[in-house]
XYZ file of C-alpha atoms in Angstrom:
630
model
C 1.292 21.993 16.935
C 2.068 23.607 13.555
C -1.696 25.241 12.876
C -2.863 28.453 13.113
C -4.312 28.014 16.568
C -0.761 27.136 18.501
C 0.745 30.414 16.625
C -1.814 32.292 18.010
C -1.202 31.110 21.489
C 2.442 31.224 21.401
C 2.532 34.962 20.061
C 0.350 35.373 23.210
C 1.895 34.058 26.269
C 5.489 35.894 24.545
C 3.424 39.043 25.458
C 4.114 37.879 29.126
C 7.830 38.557 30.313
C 7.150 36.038 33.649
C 6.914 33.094 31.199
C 9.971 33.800 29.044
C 11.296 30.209 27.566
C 8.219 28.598 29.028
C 6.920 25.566 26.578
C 3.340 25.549 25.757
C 1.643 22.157 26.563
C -1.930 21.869 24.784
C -3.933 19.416 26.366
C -6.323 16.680 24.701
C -9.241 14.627 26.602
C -11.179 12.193 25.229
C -14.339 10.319 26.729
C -15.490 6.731 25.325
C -17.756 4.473 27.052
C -16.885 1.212 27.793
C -18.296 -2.046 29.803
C -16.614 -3.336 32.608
C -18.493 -6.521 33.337
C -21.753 -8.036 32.146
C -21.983 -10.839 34.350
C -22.304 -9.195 37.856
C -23.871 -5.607 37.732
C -23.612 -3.826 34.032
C -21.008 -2.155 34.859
C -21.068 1.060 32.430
C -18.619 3.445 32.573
C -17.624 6.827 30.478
C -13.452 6.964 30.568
C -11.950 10.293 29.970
C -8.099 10.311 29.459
C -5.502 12.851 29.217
C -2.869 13.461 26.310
C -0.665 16.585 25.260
C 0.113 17.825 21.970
C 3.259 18.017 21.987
C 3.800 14.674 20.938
C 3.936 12.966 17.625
C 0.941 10.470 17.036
C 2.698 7.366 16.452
C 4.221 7.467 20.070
C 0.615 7.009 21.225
C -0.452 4.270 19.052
C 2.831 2.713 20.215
C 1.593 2.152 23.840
C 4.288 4.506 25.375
C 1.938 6.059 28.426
C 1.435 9.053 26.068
C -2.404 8.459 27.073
C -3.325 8.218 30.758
C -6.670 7.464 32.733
C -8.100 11.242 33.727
C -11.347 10.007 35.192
C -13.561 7.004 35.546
C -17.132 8.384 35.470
C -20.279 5.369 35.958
C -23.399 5.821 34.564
C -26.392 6.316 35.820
C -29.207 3.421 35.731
C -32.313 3.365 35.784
C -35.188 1.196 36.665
C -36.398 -0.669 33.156
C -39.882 0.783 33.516
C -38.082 4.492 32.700
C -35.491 3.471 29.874
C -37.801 4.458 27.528
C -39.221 7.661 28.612
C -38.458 10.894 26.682
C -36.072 12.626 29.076
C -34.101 9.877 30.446
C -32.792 9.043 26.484
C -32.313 12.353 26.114
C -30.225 12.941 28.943
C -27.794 9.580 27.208
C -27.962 11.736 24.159
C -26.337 14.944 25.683
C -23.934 13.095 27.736
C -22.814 11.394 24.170
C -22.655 14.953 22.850
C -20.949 16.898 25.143
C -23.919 18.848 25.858
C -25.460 18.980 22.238
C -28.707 18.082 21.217
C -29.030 14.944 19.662
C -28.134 15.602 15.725
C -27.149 19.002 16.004
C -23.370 19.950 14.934
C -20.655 19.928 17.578
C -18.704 22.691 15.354
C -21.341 25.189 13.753
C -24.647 26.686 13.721
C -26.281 24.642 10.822
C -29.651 23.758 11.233
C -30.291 20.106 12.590
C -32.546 19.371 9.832
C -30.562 20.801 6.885
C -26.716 20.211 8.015
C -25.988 20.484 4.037
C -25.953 24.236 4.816
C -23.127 26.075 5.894
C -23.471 27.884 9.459
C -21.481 29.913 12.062
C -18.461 27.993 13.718
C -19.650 27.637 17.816
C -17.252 29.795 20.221
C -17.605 30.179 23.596
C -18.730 34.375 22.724
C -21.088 32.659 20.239
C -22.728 30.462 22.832
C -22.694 32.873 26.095
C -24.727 35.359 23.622
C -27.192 33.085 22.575
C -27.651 32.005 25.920
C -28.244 35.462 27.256
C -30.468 36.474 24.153
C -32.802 33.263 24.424
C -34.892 31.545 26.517
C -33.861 28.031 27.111
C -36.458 26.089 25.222
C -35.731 28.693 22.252
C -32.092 27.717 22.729
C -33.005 23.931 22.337
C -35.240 24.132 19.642
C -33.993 26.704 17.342
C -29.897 26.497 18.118
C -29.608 23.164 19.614
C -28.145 23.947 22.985
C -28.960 22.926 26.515
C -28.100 26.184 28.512
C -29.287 24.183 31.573
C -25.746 21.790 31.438
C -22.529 23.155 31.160
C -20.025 20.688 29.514
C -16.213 19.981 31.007
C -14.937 20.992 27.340
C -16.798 24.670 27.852
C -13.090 26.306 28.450
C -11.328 24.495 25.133
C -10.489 25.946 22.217
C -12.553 23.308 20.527
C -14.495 20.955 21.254
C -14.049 17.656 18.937
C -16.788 15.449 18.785
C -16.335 11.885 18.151
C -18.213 11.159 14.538
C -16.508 7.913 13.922
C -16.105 9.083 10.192
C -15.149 5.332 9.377
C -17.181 3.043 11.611
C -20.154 6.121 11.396
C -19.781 7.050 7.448
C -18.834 3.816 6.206
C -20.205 1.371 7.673
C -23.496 3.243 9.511
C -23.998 4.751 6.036
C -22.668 3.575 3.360
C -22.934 -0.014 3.408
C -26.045 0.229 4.757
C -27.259 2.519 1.525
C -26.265 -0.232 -0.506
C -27.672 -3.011 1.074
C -31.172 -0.761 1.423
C -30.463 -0.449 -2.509
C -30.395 -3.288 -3.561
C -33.223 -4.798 -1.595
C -35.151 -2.175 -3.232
C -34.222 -2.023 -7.247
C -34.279 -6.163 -6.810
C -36.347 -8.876 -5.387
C -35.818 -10.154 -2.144
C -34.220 -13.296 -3.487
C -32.045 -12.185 -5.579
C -30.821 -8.777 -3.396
C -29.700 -12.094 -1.245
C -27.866 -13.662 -3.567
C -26.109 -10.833 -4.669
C -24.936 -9.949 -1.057
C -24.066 -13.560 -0.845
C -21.419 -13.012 -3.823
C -20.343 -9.589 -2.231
C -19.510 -11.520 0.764
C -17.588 -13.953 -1.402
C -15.616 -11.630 -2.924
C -14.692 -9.989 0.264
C -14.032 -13.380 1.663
C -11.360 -14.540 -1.611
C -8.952 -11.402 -1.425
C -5.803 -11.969 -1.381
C -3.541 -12.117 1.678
C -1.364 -9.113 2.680
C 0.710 -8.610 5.877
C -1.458 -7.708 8.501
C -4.794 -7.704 6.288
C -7.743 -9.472 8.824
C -9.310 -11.765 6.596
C -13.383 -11.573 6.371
C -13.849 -15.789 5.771
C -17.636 -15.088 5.800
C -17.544 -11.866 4.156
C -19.306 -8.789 6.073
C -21.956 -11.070 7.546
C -20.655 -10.601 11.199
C -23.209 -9.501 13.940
C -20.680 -6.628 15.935
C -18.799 -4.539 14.556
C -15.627 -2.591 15.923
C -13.584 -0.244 14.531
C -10.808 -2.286 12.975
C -13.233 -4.208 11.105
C -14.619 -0.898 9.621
C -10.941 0.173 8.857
C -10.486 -3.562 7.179
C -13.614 -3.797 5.368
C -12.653 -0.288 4.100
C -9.497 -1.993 2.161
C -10.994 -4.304 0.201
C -14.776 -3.189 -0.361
C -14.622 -1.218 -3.491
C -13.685 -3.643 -5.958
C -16.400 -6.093 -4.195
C -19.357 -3.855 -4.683
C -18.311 -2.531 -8.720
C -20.115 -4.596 -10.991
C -23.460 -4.961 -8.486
C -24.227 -1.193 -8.290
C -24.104 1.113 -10.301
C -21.026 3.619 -11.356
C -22.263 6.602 -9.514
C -22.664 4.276 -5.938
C -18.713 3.294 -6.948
C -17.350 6.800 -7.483
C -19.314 7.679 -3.797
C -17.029 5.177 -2.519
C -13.818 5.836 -4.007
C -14.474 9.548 -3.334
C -15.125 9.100 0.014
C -11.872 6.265 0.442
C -9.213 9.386 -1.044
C -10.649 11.680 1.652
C -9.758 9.535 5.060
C -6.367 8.648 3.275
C -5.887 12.034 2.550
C -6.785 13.276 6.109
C -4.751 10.701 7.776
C -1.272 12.464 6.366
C 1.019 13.221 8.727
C 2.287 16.505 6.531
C -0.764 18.440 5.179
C 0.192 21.314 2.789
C -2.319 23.885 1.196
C -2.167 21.442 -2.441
C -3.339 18.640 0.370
C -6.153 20.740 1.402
C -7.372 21.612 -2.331
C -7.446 18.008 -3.290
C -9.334 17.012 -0.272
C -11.946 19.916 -0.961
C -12.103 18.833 -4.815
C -12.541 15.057 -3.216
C -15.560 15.993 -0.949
C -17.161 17.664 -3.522
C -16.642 15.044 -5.784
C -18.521 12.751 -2.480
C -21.176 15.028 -2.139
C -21.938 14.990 -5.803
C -21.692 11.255 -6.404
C -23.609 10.598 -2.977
C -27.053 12.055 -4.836
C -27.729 8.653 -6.475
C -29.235 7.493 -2.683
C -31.760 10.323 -2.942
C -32.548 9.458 -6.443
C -32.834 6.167 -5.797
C -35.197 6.467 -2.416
C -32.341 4.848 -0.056
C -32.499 8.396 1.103
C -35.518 10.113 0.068
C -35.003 13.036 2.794
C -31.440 13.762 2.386
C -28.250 13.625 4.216
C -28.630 15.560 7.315
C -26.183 13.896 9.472
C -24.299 14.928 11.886
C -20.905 12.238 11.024
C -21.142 12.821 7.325
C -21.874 17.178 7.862
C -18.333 16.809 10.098
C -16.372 16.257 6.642
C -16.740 20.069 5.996
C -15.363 21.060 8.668
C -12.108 19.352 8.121
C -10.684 22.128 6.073
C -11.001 25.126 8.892
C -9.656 22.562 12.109
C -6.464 20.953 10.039
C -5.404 24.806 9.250
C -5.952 25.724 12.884
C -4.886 22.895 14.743
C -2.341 21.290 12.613
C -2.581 17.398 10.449
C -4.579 14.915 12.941
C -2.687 11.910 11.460
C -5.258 9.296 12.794
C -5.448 10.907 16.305
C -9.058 9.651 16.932
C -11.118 7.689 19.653
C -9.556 4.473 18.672
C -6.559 5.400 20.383
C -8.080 5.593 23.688
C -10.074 2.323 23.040
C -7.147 0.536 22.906
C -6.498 2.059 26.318
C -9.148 0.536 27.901
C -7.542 -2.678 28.632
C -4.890 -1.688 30.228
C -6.614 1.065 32.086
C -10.006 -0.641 33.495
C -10.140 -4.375 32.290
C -7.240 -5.863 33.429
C -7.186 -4.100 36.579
C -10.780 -4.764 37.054
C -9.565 -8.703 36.530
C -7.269 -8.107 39.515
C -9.714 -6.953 42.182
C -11.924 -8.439 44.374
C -14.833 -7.040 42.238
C -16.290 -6.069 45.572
C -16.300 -1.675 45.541
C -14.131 -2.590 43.277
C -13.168 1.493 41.418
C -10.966 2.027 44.505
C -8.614 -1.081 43.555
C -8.904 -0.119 40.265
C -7.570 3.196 40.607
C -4.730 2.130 42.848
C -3.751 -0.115 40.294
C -3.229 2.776 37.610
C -1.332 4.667 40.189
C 1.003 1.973 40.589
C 1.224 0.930 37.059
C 1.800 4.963 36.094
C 4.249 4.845 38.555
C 6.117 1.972 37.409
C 6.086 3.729 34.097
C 7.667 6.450 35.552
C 10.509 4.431 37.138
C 11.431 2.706 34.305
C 12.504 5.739 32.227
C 14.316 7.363 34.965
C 16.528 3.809 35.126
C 16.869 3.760 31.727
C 17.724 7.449 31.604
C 20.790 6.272 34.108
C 21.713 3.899 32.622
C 20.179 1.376 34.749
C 18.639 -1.137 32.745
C 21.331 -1.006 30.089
C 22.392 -4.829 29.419
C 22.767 -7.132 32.968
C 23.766 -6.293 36.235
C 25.140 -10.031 36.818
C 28.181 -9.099 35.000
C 29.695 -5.659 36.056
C 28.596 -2.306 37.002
C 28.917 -0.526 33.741
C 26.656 -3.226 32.363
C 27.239 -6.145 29.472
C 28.704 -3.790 26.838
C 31.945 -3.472 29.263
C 32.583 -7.202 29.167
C 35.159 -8.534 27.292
C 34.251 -11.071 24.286
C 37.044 -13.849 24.591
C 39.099 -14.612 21.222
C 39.278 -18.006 20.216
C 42.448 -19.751 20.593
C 42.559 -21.561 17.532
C 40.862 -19.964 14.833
C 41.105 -22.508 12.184
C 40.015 -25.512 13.602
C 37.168 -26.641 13.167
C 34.406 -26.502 15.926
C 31.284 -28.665 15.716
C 28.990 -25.444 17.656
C 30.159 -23.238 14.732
C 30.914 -20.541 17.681
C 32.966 -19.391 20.981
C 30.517 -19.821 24.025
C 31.689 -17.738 26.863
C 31.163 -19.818 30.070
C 29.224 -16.879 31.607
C 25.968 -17.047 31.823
C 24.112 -15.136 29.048
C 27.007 -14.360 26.370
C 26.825 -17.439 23.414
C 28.486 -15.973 20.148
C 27.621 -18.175 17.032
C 27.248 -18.215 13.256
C 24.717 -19.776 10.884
C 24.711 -21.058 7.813
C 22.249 -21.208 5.898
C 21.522 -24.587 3.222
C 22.538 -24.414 0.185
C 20.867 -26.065 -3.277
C 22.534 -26.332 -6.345
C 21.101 -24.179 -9.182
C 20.229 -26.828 -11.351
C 18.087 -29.036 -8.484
C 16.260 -25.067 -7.971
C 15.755 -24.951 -11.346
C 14.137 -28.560 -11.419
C 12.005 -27.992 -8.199
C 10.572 -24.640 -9.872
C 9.706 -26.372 -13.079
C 11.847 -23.352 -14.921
C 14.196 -24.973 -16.531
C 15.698 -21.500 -18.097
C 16.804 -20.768 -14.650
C 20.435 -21.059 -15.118
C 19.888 -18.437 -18.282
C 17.747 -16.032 -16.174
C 20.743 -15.919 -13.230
C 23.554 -15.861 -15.799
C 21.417 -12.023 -17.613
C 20.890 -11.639 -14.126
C 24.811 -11.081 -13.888
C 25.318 -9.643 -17.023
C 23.218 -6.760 -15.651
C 24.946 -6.752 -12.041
C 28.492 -6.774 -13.371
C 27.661 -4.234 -16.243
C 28.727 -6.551 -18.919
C 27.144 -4.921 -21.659
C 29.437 -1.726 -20.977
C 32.587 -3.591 -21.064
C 32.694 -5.099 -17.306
C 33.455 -8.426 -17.131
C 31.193 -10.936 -18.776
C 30.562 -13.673 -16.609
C 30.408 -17.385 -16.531
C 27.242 -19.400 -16.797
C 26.395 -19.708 -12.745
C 26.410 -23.515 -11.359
C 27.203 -23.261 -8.044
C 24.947 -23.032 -4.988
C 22.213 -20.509 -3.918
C 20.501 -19.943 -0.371
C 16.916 -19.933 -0.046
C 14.605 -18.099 1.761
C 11.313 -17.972 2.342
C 10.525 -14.328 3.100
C 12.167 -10.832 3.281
C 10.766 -7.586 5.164
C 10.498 -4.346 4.300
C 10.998 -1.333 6.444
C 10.242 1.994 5.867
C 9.039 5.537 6.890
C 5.620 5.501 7.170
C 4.132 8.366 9.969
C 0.699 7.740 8.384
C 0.559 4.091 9.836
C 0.701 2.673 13.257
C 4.389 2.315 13.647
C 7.127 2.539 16.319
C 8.223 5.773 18.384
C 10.780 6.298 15.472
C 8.199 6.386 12.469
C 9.573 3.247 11.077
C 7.262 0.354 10.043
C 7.937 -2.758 8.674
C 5.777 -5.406 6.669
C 6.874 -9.210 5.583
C 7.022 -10.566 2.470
C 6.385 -14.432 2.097
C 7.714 -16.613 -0.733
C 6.959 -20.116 1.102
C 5.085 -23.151 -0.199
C 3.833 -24.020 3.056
C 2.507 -20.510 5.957
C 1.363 -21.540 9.032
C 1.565 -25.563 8.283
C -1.610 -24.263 5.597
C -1.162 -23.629 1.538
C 1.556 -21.479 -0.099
C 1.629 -17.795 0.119
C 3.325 -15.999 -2.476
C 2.864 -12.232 -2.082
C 2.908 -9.841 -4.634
C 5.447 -5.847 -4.869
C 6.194 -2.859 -6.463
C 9.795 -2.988 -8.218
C 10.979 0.152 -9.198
C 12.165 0.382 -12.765
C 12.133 4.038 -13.474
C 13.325 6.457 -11.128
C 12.851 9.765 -12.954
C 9.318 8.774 -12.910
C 6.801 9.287 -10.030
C 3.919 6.829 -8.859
C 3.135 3.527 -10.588
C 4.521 4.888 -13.948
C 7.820 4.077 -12.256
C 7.136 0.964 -10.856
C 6.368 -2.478 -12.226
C 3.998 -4.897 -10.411
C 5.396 -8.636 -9.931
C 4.490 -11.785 -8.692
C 7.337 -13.010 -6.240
C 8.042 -17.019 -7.036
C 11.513 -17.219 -4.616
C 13.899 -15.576 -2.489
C 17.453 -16.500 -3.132
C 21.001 -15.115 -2.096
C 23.598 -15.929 -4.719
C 27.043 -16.196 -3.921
C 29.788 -15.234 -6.279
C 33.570 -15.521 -6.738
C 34.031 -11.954 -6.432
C 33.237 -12.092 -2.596
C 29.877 -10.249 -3.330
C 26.797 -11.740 -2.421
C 23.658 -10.838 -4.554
C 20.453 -10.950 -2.599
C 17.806 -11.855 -5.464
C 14.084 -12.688 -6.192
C 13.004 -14.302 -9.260
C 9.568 -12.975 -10.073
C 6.534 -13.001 -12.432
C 5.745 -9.717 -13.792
C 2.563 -8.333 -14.741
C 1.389 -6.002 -17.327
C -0.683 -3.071 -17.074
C -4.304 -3.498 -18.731
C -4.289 0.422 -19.496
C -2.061 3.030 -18.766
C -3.800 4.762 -16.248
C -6.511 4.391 -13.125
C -9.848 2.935 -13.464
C -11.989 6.178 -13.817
C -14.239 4.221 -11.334
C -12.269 2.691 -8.393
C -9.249 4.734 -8.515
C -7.075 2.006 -9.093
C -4.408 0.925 -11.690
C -5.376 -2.613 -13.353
C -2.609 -5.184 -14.156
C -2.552 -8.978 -15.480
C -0.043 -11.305 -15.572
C 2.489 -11.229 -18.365
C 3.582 -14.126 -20.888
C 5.666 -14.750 -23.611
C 4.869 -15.287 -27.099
C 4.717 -19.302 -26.049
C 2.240 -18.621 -23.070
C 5.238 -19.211 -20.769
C 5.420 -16.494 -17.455
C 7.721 -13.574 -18.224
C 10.012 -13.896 -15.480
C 13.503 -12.537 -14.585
C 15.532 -11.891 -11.262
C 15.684 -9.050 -9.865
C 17.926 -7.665 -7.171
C 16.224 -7.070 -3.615
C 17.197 -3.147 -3.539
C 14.608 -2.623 -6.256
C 11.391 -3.986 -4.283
C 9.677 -1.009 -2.936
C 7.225 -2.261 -1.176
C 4.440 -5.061 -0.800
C 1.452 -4.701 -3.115
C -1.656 -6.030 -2.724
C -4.126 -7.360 -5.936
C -7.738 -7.008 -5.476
C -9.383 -9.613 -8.403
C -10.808 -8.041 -11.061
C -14.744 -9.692 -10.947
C -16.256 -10.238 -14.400
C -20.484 -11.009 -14.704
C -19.875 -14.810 -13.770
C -19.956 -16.006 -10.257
C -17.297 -17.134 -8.377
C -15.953 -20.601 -8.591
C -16.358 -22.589 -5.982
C -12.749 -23.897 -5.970
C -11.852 -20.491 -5.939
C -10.524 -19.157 -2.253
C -8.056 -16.689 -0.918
C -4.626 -18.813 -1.018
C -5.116 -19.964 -5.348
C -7.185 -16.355 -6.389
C -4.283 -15.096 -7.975
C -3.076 -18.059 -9.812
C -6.590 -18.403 -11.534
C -7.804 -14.811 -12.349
C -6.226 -12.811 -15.071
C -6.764 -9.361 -13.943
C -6.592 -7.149 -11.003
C -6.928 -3.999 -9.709
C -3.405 -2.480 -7.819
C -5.155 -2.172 -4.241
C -3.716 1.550 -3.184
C -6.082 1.705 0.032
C -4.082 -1.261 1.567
C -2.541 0.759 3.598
C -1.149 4.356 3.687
C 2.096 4.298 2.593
C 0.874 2.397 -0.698
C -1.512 4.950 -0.850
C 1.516 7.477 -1.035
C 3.691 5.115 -3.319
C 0.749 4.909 -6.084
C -0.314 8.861 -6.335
């Protein structure tokens, strides 16, 4: 709502006194097809749902009813002795397109077989000329439009065409360039064998939260689009040392465009980067041609679309991931699970009644939350469980084996916990660092300002708590988050996740904060959470980490990314030191660095980063790292 386009139209109905302090509502449809059941009848279906634009992106990803079902439209079959004839596949191709011939543009006039050019943005004048100029077979042939269909979208403002630019572009394209590559600069045998080690470094990456993990690499036989946006994470650094530097620039340019697309605040700096970035694609995406992967070109439709970012962000505002996936996720709820629930005899009736009943169950429950209605439990009073009084406890000081007062109604139990304690010395011992003691007494120093006359304190040999993980919440619009924009990720520091090996995740601690990106910010290793309890009533929440060292002071020209090993001392000991929580940024996630060798086998995902000595500082992770780094 904050392009040129909504301007426009608000400047336009203000003309109109009848509408004065009217809001204007833009409305978005998508279509996606979907299968309903294989089993009894191949039952296809296109979906089209309904959103507005006047809400933020997030509060659709989040499931809020943001999206609903428009229409549920079958498709048509056919007997199997006419699947393959001309005009029934091209009919599938111009329902796909919304009326387009099959690898045309949805947004210009470029030529199907030369979409590199640059051609006339479609409008609805644009295309009722033509189509009064032209004869219809001229129309298809020469401009790509079938004047004898006229689309649903034909009254929009614009018409959005699904080009999956990361399932499409990356995985359609690019991967497939590469593997095509290197089937063709090496034997068959050996272009095997290096995919093979591809896979295995995709399948040793270290975990993050919420990172799918590819066991068997990319060797999976469907695809969806969450793998794409996975694969997408961790594929760069796989790929470096088997193709060459042009095939990883490609790559990394192409990476820094959907990251920079996907911001939820796009200024005009934002749009000259992401120009500079697809010409930096387009000129690093050559080496296909040159190589024969792509003798003819790149005259496709998904990959032209990328030009055309520019002129729709400045007219209809940052997308911020609103794509097609959203409405996939819809399709559960929408035509699955009801379908589940019929009789799955004529069954779209039942399946529409269902959505009418589940919308309007949707609809009651945020009128009764609105009064108030579903606030706490009715059991207790009218005004709800906030109203009831919390009884004191009688005698305060003795001392009560349930650590707590538990009010005999049903539903209010009011308890503490305490967490176990180890003394420092036994943490010390079970870390195998026996300078721990020294490392919490500077950690003190520091905390208590000793150095600029605050109290110097003792040498620490009480008790600290343990724990095995701490989460980190944050603003991050660009990610899929709650209705309030806030997202949150876990950090482990356990020797046992799941009942499976240790996880020990890595962070960004900020040490500088006059300085922007990773010049302020250290990368460590985190080998415990602690709390540490002191005399003073103040309670320190701490990690003891392992840093790690930067290999150069700035990006890998190549990839993008910043490179770090871990540190040591002059006696090969870790450099570690404690550090308080309020100084971890955020989660960071270490790609390994892959030298000529292969893999070991006793190498996997849970011990990579205890045996390699250098990664690279994975900024595509996610986006807010992606904002953190640059």
């Amino acid at each position: 709502m904050s392009g040129d386009w909504a301007w426009e139209q608000a400047d336009e109905i203000a003309q109109d006194p009848q509408v004065d302090g009217a809001t204007f509502v833009p409305i978005i449809c998508g279509s996606n097809k979907t299968t309903i059941s294989v089993a009894t009848g191949q039952n296809n279906n296109w979906l089209v749902y309904l959103s507005i634009g006047n809400v933020q992106n997030h509060v659709r990803q989040a499931h809020r009813n943001a999206v609903v079902l428009l229409g549920l439209l079958p498709i048509p079959k056919t007997a199997k002795k006419h699947t393959n004839e001309a005009h029934f596949r091209t009919f599938k191709k111009q329902v796909l397109l919304a009326c387009i011939v099959q690898n045309w543009c949805g947004h210009c006039t470029a030529v199907q077989n030369d979409l590199d050019s640059s051609g006339t943005l479609h409008s609805r004048t644009l295309v009722d000329t033509l189509m009064e100029a032209f004869s219809a077979a001229a129309l298809w042939n020469d401009w790509g439009i079938d004047s004898q269909v006229k689309p649903f979208t034909d009254e929009f403002p614009h018409v959005n065409i699904l080009h999956q630019l990361i399932k499409g572009t990356f995985k359609d394209h690019l991967i497939e360039w590469v593997t095509k590559y290197l089937e063709q600069v090496h034997e068959k045998k050996e272009a095997r064998a290096i995919l093979a080690d591809i896979d295995c470094h995709i399948a040793i990456v270290p975990p993050f939260s919420g990172l799918q993990h590819f066991l068997k690499g990319q060797g999976f036989s469907q695809w969806t689009g969450d793998d794409s946006k996975v694969l997408m994470k961790v594929y760069l650094p796989a790929i470096k040392r088997h193709v060459p530097d042009d095939v990883v620039c490609t790559f990394q340019a192409f990476l820094e465009f959907c990251y920079l697309v996907r911001r939820d605040i796009i200024t005009d700096k934002t749009l000259s980067k992401l120009q500079d970035t697809l010409a930096w694609f387009h000129q690093h995406c050559k080496i296909f041609c040159t190589t024969g992967v792509r003798p003819n070109g790149f005259s496709l439709p998904r990959q032209h679309s990328l030009t055309h970012y520019e002129v729709l962000i400045r007219s209809f505002g940052a997308p911020n991931g609103l794509c097609m996936l959203i409405t996939e996720s819809k399709h559960i709820k929408a035509v699955k699970e009801p379908w589940r629930h019929s009789n799955k005899f004529k069954a779209l009736g039942q399946m529409l009644l269902t959505n009418q009943h589940l919308d309007k169950l949707a609809a009651a429950a945020v009128d009764f939350e609105e009064h108030r209605m579903l606030k706490g439990s009715a059991a207790f009073s009218d005004q709800g469980v906030d109203s009831v009084p919390i009884p004191q406890d009688p005698n305060p000081d003795a001392d009560d084996d349930d650590m707590g007062i538990v009010d005999e109604r049903l539903g209010l139990v009011h308890s503490a916990v305490n967490l176990a304690c180890i003394p420092v010395q036994s943490l010390a011992e079970e870390l195998d660092i026996p300078n721990f003691p020294n490392l919490l007494h500077d950690f003190l120093s520091q905390q208590l300002n000793a150095d600029a006359g605050g109290p110097h304190p003792a040498t620490f040999t009480g008790h600290v708590k343990i724990y095995h993980s701490a989460t980190t919440t944050f603003i991050s619009p660009s990610d899929p988050c709650g209705v309030g924009g806030a997202h949150h990720e876990q950090i482990k520091a356990t020797p046992s996740w799941f009942c499976g090996p240790d996880r020990y995740d890595t962070v960004f601690v900020n040490t500088d904060d006059t300085r922007k990106g990773m010049q302020g910010m250290e990368v460590a290793h985190i080998v415990c959470f602690f709390s540490l309890p002191c005399t003073n009533g103040v309670s320190y929440p701490c990690a003891l980490v392992h840093w790690f060292d930067y290999i150069v002071d700035e990006p890998d020209k190549l990839t993008g990314m910043w490179m770090v090993k871990p540190s040591f001392l002059d006696d090969n000991t870790c450099y570690l030191s404690i550090v308080h929580i309020d100084t971890i940024v955020h989660a960071a996630h270490l790609i390994l660095i892959f030298g000529q060798e292969l893999v070991p086998s006793q190498v996997n995902l849970h011990n990579s980063l205890d045996i390699y000595q250098g990664f690279y500082v994975n900024h595509f992770i996610d986006h807010h790292a992606f904002e953190l780094v640059f």
